[in-house]
Coordinates of C-alpha atoms in Angstrom, one line a residue:
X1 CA -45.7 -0.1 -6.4
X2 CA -47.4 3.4 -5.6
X3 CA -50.1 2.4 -7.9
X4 CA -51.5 -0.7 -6.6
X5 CA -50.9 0.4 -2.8
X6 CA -53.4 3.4 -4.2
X7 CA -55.9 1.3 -5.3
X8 CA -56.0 -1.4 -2.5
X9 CA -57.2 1.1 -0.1
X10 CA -58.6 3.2 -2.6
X11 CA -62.2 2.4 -2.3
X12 CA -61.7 1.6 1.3
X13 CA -60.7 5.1 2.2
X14 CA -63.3 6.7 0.4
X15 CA -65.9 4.9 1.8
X16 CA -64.5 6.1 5.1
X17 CA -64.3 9.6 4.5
X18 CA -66.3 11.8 7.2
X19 CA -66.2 14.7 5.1
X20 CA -67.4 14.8 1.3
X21 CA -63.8 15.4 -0.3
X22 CA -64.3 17.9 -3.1
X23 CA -61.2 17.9 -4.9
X24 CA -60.4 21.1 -7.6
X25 CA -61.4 20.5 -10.8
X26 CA -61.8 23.2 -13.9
X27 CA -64.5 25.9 -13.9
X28 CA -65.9 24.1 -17.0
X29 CA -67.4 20.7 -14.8
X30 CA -69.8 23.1 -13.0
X31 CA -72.8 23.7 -13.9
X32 CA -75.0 26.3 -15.6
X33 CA -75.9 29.0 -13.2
X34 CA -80.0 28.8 -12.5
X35 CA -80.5 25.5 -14.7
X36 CA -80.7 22.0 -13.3
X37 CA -80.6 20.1 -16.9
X38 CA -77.1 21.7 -18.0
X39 CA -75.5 19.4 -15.0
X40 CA -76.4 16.2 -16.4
X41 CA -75.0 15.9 -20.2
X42 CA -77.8 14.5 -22.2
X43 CA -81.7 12.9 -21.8
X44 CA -83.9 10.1 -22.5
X45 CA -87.6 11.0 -23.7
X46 CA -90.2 8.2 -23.4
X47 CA -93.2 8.3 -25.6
X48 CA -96.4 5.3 -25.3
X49 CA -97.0 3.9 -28.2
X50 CA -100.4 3.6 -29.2
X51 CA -102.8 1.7 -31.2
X52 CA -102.3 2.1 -35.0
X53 CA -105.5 2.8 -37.3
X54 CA -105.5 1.2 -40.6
X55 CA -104.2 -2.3 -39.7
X56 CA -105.5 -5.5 -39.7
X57 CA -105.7 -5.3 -35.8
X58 CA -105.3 -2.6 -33.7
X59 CA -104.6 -4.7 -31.1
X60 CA -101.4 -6.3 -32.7
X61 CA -99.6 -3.1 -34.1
X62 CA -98.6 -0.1 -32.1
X63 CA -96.6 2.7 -32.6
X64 CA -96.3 6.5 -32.9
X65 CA -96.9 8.3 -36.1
X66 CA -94.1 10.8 -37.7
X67 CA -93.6 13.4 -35.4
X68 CA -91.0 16.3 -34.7
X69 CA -88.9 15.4 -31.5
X70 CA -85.9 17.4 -29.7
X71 CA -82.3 15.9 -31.0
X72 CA -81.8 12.6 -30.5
X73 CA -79.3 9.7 -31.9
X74 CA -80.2 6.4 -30.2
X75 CA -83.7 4.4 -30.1
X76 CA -85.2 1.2 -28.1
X77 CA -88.5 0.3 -27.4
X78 CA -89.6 -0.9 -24.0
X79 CA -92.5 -2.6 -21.8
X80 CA -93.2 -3.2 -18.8
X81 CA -92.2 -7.0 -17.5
X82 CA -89.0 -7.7 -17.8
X83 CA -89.9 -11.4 -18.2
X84 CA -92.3 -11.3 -21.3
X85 CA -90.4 -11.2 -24.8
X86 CA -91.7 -9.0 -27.5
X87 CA -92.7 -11.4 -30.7
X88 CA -93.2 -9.1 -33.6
X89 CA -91.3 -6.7 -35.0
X90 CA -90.3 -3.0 -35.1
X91 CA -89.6 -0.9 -37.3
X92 CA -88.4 2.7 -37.0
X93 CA -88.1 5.9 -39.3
X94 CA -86.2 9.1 -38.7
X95 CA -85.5 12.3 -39.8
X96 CA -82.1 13.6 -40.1
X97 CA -81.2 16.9 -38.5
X98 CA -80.4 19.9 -40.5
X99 CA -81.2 18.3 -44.0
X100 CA -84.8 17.2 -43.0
X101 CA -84.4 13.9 -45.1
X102 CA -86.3 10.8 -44.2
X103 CA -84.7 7.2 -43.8
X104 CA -86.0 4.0 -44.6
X105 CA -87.9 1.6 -42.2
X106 CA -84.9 -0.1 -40.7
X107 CA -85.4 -3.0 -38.0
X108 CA -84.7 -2.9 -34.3
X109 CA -83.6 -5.8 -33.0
X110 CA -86.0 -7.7 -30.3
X111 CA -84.6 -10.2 -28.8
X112 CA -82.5 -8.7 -26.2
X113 CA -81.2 -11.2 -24.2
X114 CA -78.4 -9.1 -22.5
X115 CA -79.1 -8.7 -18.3
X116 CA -78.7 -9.4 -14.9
X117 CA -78.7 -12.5 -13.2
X118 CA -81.5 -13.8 -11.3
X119 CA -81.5 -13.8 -7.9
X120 CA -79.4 -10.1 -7.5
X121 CA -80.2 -7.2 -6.4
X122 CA -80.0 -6.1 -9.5
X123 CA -81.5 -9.0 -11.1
X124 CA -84.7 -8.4 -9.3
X125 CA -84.6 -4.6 -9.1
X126 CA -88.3 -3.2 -9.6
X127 CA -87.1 -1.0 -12.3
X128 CA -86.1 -3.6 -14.8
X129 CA -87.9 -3.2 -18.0
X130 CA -88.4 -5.5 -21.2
X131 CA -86.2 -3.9 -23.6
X132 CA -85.3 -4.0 -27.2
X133 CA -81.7 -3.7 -28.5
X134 CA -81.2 0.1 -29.1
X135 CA -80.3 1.3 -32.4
X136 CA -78.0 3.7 -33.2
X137 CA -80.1 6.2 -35.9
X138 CA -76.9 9.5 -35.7
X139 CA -78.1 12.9 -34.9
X140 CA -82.4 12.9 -35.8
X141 CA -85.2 15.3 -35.1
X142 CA -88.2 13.1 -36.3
X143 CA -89.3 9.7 -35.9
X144 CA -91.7 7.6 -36.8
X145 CA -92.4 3.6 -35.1
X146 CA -94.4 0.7 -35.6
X147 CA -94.6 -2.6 -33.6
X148 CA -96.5 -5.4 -35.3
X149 CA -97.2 -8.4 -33.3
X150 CA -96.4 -12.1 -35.0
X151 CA -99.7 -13.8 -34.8
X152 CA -99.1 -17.2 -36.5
X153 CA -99.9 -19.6 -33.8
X154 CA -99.8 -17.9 -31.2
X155 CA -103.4 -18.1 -28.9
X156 CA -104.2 -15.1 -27.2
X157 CA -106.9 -14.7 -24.5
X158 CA -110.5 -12.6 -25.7
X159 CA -109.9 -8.8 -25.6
X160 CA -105.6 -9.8 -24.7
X161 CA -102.9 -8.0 -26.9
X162 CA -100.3 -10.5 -28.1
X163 CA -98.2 -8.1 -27.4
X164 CA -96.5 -6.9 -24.1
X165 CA -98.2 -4.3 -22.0
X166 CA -96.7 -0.7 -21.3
X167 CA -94.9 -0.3 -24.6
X168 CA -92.5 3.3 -24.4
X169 CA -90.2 4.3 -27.5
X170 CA -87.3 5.3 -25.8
X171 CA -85.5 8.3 -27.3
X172 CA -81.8 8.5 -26.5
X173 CA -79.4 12.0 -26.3
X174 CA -75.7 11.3 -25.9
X175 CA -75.1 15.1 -24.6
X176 CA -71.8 17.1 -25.6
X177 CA -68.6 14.8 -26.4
X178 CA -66.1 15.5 -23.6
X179 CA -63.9 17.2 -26.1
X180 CA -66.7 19.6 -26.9
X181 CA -66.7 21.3 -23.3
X182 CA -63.9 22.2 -23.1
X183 CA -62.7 19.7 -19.8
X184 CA -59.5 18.2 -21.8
X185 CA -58.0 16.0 -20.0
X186 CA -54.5 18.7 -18.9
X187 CA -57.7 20.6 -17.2
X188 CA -58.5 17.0 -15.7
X189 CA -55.5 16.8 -14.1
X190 CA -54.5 19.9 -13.3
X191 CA -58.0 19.7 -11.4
X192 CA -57.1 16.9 -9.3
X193 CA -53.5 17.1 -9.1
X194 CA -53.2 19.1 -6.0
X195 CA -55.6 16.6 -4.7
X196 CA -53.6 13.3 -5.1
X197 CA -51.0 14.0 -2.7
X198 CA -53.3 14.3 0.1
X199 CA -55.3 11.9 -0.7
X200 CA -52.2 9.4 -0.6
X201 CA -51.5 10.5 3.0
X202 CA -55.0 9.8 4.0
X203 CA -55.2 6.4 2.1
X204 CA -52.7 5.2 4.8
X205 CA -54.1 6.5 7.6
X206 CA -57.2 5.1 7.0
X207 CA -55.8 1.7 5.8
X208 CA -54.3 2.0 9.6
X209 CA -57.7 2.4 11.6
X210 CA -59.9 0.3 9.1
X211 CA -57.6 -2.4 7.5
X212 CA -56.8 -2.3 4.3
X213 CA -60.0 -3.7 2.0
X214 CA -59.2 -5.8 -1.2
X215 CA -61.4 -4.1 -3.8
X216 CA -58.8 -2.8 -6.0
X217 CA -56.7 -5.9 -5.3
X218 CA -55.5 -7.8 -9.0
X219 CA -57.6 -11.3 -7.8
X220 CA -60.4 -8.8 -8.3
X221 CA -62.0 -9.7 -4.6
X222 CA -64.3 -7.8 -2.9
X223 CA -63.6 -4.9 -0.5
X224 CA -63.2 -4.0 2.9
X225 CA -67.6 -3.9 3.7
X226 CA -68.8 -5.5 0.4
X227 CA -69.5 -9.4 -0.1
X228 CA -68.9 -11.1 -3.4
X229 CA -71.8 -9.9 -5.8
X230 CA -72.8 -7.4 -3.3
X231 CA -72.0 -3.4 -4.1
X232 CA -68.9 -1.6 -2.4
X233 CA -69.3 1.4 -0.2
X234 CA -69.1 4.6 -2.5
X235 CA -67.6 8.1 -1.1
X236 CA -70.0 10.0 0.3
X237 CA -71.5 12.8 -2.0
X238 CA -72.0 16.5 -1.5
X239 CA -74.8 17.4 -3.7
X240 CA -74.0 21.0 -3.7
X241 CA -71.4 20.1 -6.2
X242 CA -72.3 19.0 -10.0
X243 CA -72.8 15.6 -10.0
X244 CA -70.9 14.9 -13.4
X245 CA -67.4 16.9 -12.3
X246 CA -64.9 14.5 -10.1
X247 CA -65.9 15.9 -6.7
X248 CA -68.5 14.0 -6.8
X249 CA -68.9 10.7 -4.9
X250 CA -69.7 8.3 -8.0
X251 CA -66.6 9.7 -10.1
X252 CA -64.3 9.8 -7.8
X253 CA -64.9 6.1 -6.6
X254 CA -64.7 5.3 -10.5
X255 CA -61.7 7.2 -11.0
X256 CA -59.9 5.5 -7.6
X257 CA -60.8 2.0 -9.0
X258 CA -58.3 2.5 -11.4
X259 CA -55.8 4.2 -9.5
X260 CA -53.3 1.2 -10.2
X261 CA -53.2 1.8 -14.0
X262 CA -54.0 5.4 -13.7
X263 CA -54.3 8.7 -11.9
X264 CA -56.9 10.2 -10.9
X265 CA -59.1 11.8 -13.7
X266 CA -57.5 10.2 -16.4
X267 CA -59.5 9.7 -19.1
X268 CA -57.4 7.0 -20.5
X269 CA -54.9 3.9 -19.6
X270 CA -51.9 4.3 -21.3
X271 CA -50.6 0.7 -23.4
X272 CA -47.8 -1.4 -22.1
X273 CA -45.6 -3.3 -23.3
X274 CA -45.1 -6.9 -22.6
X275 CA -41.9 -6.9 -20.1
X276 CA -44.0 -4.0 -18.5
X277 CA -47.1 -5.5 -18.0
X278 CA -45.4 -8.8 -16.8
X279 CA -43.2 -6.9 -14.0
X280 CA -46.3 -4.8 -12.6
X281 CA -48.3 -8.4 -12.5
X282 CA -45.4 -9.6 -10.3
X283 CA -45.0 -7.1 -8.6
X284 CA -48.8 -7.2 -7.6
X285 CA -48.7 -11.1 -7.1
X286 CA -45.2 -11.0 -4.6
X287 CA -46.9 -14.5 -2.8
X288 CA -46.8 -16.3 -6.1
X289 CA -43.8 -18.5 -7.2
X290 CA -41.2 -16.3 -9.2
X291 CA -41.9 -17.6 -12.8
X292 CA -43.0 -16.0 -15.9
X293 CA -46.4 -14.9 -16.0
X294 CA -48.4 -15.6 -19.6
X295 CA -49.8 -12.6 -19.4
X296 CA -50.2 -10.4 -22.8
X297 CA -49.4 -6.3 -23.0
X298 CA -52.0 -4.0 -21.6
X299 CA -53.5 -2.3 -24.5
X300 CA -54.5 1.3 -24.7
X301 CA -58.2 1.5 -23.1
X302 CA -60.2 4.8 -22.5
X303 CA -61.5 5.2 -19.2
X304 CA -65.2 6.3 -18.6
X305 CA -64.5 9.5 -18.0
X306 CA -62.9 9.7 -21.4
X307 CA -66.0 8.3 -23.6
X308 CA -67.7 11.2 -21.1
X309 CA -69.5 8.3 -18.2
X310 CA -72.5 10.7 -16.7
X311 CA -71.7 9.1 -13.3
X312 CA -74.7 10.4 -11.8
X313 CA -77.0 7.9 -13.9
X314 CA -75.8 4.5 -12.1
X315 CA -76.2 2.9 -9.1
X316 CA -73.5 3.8 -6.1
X317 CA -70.7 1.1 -5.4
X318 CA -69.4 -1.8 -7.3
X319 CA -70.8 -5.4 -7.8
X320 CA -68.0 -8.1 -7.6
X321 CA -67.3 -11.7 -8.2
X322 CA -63.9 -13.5 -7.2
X323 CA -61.9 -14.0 -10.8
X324 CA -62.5 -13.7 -14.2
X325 CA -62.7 -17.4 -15.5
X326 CA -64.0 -16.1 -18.7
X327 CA -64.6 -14.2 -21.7
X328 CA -68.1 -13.5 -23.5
X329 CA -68.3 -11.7 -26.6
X330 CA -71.3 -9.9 -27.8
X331 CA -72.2 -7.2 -30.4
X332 CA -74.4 -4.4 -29.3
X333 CA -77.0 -4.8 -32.1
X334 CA -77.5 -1.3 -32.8
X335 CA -76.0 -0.9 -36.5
X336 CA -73.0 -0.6 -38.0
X337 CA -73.8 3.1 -39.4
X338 CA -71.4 5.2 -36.9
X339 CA -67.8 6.3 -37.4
X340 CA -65.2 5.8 -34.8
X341 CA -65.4 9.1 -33.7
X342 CA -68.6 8.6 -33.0
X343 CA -68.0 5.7 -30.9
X344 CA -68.0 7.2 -27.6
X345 CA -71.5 8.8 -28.0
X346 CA -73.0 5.8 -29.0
X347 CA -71.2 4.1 -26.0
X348 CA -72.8 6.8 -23.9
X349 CA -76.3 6.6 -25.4
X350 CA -76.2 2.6 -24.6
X351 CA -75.2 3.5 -21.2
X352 CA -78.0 6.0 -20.9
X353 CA -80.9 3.1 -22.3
X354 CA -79.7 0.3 -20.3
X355 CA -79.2 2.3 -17.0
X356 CA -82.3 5.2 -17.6
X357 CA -84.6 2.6 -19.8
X358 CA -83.9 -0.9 -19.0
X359 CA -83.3 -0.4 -15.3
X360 CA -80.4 -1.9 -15.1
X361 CA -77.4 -0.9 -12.6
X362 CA -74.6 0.4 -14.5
X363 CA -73.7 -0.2 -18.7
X364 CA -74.2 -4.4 -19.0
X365 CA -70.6 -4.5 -20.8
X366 CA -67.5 -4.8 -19.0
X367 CA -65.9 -3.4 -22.0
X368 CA -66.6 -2.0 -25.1
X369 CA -64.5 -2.6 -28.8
X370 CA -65.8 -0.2 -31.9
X371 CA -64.5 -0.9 -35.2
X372 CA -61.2 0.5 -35.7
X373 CA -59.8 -1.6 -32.5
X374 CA -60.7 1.2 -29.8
X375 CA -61.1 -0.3 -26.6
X376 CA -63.6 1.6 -23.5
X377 CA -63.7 0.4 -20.3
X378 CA -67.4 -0.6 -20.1
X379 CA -69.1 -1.1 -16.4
X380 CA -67.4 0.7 -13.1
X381 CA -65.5 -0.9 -10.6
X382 CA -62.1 -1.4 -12.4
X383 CA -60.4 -2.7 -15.5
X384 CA -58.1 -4.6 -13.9
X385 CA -61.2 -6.3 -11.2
X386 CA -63.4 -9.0 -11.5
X387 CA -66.6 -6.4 -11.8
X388 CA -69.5 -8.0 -12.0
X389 CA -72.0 -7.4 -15.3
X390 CA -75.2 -7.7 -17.0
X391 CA -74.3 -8.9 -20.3
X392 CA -75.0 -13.1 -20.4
X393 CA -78.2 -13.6 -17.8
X394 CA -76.8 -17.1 -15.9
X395 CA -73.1 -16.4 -16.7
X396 CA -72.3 -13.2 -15.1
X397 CA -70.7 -14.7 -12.3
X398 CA -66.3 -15.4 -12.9
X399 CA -66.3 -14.0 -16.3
X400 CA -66.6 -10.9 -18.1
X401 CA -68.5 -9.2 -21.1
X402 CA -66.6 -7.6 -24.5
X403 CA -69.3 -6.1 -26.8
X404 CA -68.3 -4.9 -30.4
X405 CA -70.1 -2.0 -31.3
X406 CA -72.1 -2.8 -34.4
X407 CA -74.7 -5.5 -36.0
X408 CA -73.0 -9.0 -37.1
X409 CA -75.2 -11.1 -38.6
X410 CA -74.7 -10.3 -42.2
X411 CA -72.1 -8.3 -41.7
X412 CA -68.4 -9.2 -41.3
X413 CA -66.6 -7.7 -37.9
X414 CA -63.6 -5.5 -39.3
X415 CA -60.0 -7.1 -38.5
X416 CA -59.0 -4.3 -36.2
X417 CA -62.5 -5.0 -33.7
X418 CA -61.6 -8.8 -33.5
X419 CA -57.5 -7.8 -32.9
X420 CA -59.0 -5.8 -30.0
X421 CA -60.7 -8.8 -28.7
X422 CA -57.9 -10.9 -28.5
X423 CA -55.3 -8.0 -27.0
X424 CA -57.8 -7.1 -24.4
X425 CA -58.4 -11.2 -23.6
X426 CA -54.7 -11.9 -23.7
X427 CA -54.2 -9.0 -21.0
X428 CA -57.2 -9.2 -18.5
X429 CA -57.8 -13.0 -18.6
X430 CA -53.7 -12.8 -18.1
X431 CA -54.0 -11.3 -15.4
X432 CA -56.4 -14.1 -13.7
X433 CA -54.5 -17.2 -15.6
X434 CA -56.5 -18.1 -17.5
X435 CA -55.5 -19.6 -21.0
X436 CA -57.8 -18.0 -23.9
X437 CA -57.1 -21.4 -26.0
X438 CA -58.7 -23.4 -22.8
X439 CA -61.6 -24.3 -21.5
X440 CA -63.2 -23.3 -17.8
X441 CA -66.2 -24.3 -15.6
X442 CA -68.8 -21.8 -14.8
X443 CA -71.8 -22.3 -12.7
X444 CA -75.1 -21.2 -14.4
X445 CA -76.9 -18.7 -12.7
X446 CA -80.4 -19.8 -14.7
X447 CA -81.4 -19.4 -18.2
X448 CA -82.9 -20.8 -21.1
X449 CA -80.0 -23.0 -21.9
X450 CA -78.7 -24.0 -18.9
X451 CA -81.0 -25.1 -15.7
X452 CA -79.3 -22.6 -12.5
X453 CA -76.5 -24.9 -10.4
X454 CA -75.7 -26.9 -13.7
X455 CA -71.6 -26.6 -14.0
X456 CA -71.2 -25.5 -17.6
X457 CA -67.8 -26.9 -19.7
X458 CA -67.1 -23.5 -21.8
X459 CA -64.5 -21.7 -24.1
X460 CA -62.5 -19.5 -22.1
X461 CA -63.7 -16.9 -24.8
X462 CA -66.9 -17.8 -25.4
X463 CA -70.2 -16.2 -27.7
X464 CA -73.0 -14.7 -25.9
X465 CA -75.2 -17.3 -27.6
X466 CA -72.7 -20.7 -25.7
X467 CA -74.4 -19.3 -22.7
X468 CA -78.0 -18.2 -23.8
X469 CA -79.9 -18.9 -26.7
X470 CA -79.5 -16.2 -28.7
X471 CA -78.2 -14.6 -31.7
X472 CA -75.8 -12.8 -30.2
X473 CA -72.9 -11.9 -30.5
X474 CA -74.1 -12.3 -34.3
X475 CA -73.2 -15.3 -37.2
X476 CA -70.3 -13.5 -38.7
X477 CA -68.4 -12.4 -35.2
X478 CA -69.3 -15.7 -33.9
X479 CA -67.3 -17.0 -36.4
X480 CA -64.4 -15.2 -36.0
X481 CA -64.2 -16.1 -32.3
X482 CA -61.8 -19.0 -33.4
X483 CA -58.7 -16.3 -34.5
X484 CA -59.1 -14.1 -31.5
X485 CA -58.3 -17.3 -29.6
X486 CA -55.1 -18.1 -31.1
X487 CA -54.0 -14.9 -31.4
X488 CA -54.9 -13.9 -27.5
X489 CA -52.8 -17.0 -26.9
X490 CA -50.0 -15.8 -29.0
X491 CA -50.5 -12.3 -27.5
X492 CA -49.6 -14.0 -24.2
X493 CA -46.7 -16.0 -25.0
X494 CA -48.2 -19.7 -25.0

């Protein structure tokens, strides 16, 4: 099929361009003449916290005092080693824009045990940071913080804060939604459409001289120059172009990754049915024996560029592993006050804090579910590929990370959030074989539950917390982990 021929040289080819390809896109993706800032949708302010007067110990409570900010919708705190864990707890205020009312103190979760494996590049990048979860506050102007350390047993060295060193609030803008600048997604396409053609002509000339690479292959192997857990080539970029429209060379990688279950500048991946989904799988896998694949419908996904992906912010190229053996869920921790509409800005300010504040690579989650069912494609590198997160430190290797958007340890995980769990398992695990009823083998990586080499016995859709101890992905979803199980394995026809 045209589709997966597209995407198995995809990458390849654009890797191997000589000259930047800049193909059309509307007048609205450039940017603001004489600014630099309108470019780049959206910021991150960081703000040290400082000692607070008045308590017990100045040395074991920090914070800011309330104080008018630029817009803002998303919050984290972090500090400067990654490896030190904050024991204490903060505690955040903000002030609504427009009606200038107050909230409560509400908590911000501290034990964020989402990340990279060790021993990566991007495991042991120098900009990692100690992070808090982020908290999703809605559209604020003023904020107030405090950090209190826990100080019951803990021994602490003469003149030594218990708690870490180099503490930042972190104060997250999702910019415009895409909607709002008026790039729909007819302008998308229109953009690139007289771009495709060519772009197909070239894919095979360049599969000719340079062999045709593997990345956007359905076993999810690495491409043509790229090693297993190494980054792909990216296409080269022309920085006289703005960064966030698809000329440039980080969105138009993204965008060719899913060239077998899109075109190019789609911003999202139409749902299949079952017989469909089972004849493109065959027709990807012509080696394998002619039987029925258990494999369950594609569901509807919206791509990065739909939940409005700043492509700018991450790292170039793609991180791979060979399969996906596995499914984690987690939730993201930051609150369960957003609508679904909203969904995609809180997607992008998590994006923003774990690539701009945490240091990480790329958005940890392979994909995100918010609580109507709504399903994102999470980290680049392609839905349909083993890409490789930063969501269970140890386990990132052979599996994949599905984070529910929302806070699940009191609260219960709407019906429609855990049905997108099991339709998006019953698909992508589908398409590695694996059974979501079963059980795998994955090799730990290191982390506090498992020593690194051990061969870990797992659910096929596993909790963040089966891998890491950890709260994660919350009491109540945890719970409901069982049903998305039988019904992914319903989904595909077992």
């Amino acid at each position: 099929m045209r589709g997966f021929l597209a995407s198995s040289v995809g990458v390849t080819c654009a890797a191997a361009l000589a000259l930047p390809l800049a193909l059309p896109t509307p007048a609205q993706a450039a940017p603001s003449a004489g600014t630099s800032e309108a470019a780049v949708p959206g910021s991150t302010r960081s703000f040290p916290l400082v000692p607070l007067t008045g308590t017990r110990s100045a040395a074991h409570a920090q914070g800011l005092t309330r104080r008018n900010v630029r817009p803002f919708s998303l919050v984290g705190v972090i500090w400067d080693d990654p490896s030190s864990e904050l024991h204490g707890r903060v505690q955040v205020r903000t002030r609504a824009t427009g009606t200038g009312h107050w909230s409560g103190w509400q908590d911000v979760e501290t034990h964020n045990t989402h990340g990279a494996d060790p021993d990566t590049a991007e495991g042991e990048s120098v900009r990692l940071h100690g992070s808090t979860a982020p908290l999703w506050v809605g559209d604020s102007d003023g904020v107030e913080v405090r950090v209190e350390a826990q100080t019951d047993d803990r021994t602490t060295a003469a003149g030594e804060s218990p708690l870490p060193s180099g503490l930042h609030l972190e104060l997250v803008d999702p910019g415009a939604d895409p909607a709002d600048t008026g790039a729909s997604a007819d302008g998308v396409r229109d953009g690139v459409g007289a771009g495709v053609d060519a772009l197909g002509e070239l894919a095979g000339a360049v599969s000719h001289a340079l062999g045709a690479g593997s990345a956007g292959s359905p076993d999810g192997a690495p491409g043509a120059g790229s090693r297993a857990g190494e980054p792909a080539p990216d296409a080269p970029e022309d920085d006289s172009v703005a960064r966030t429209g698809l000329q440039s060379g980080e969105s138009f990688a993204t965008s060719v990754a899913n060239a077998d279950v899109a075109p190019l500048g789609a911003t999202e991946i139409p749902a299949l049915s079952k017989s469909r989904t089972e004849l493109e799988y065959t027709a990807a896998h012509p080696d394998e024996q002619r039987v029925k694949p258990y494999i369950g419908a594609r569901p509807h996904i919206v791509t990065r560029r739909g939940w409005g992906a700043d492509e700018s912010l991450r790292e170039s190229g793609f991180v791979y592993t060979k399969k996906v053996k596995a499914a984690f869920v987690h939730h993201t921790a930051s609150g369960n006050n957003y609508s679904c509409s909203q969904a995609p800005s809180v997607i992008r300010s998590i994006y923003r804090y774990h690539v701009k504040s945490s240091g990480w690579r790329d958005i940890g989650y392979n994909f995100l579910v918010d609580k109507c069912g709504n399903i994102y494609e999470g980290r680049a590198g392609g839905v349909t590929k083993a890409v490789m997160g930063a969501h269970t430190l140890g386990f990132n290797s052979n599996s994949m990370g599905i984070a529910v958007i929302g806070s699940f340890d009191s609260s219960k995980p709407p019906a429609a959030a855990v049905t997108g769990i099991a339709k998006l398992t019953a698909w992508k695990l589908g398409l590695f074989g694996a059974n979501p009823r079963g059980k795998t083998y994955l090799k730990s990586g290191g982390g506090n539950l498992y020593r690194k080499g051990k061969n870990v016995r797992l659910n096929v859709i596993s909790g963040h917390r089966d891998g890491f101890a950890t709260d994660c992905p919350g009491k109540k979803l945890y719970g409901k982990l069982g049903s998305a199980r039988k019904a992914a394995a319903r989904y595909q026809g077992r």
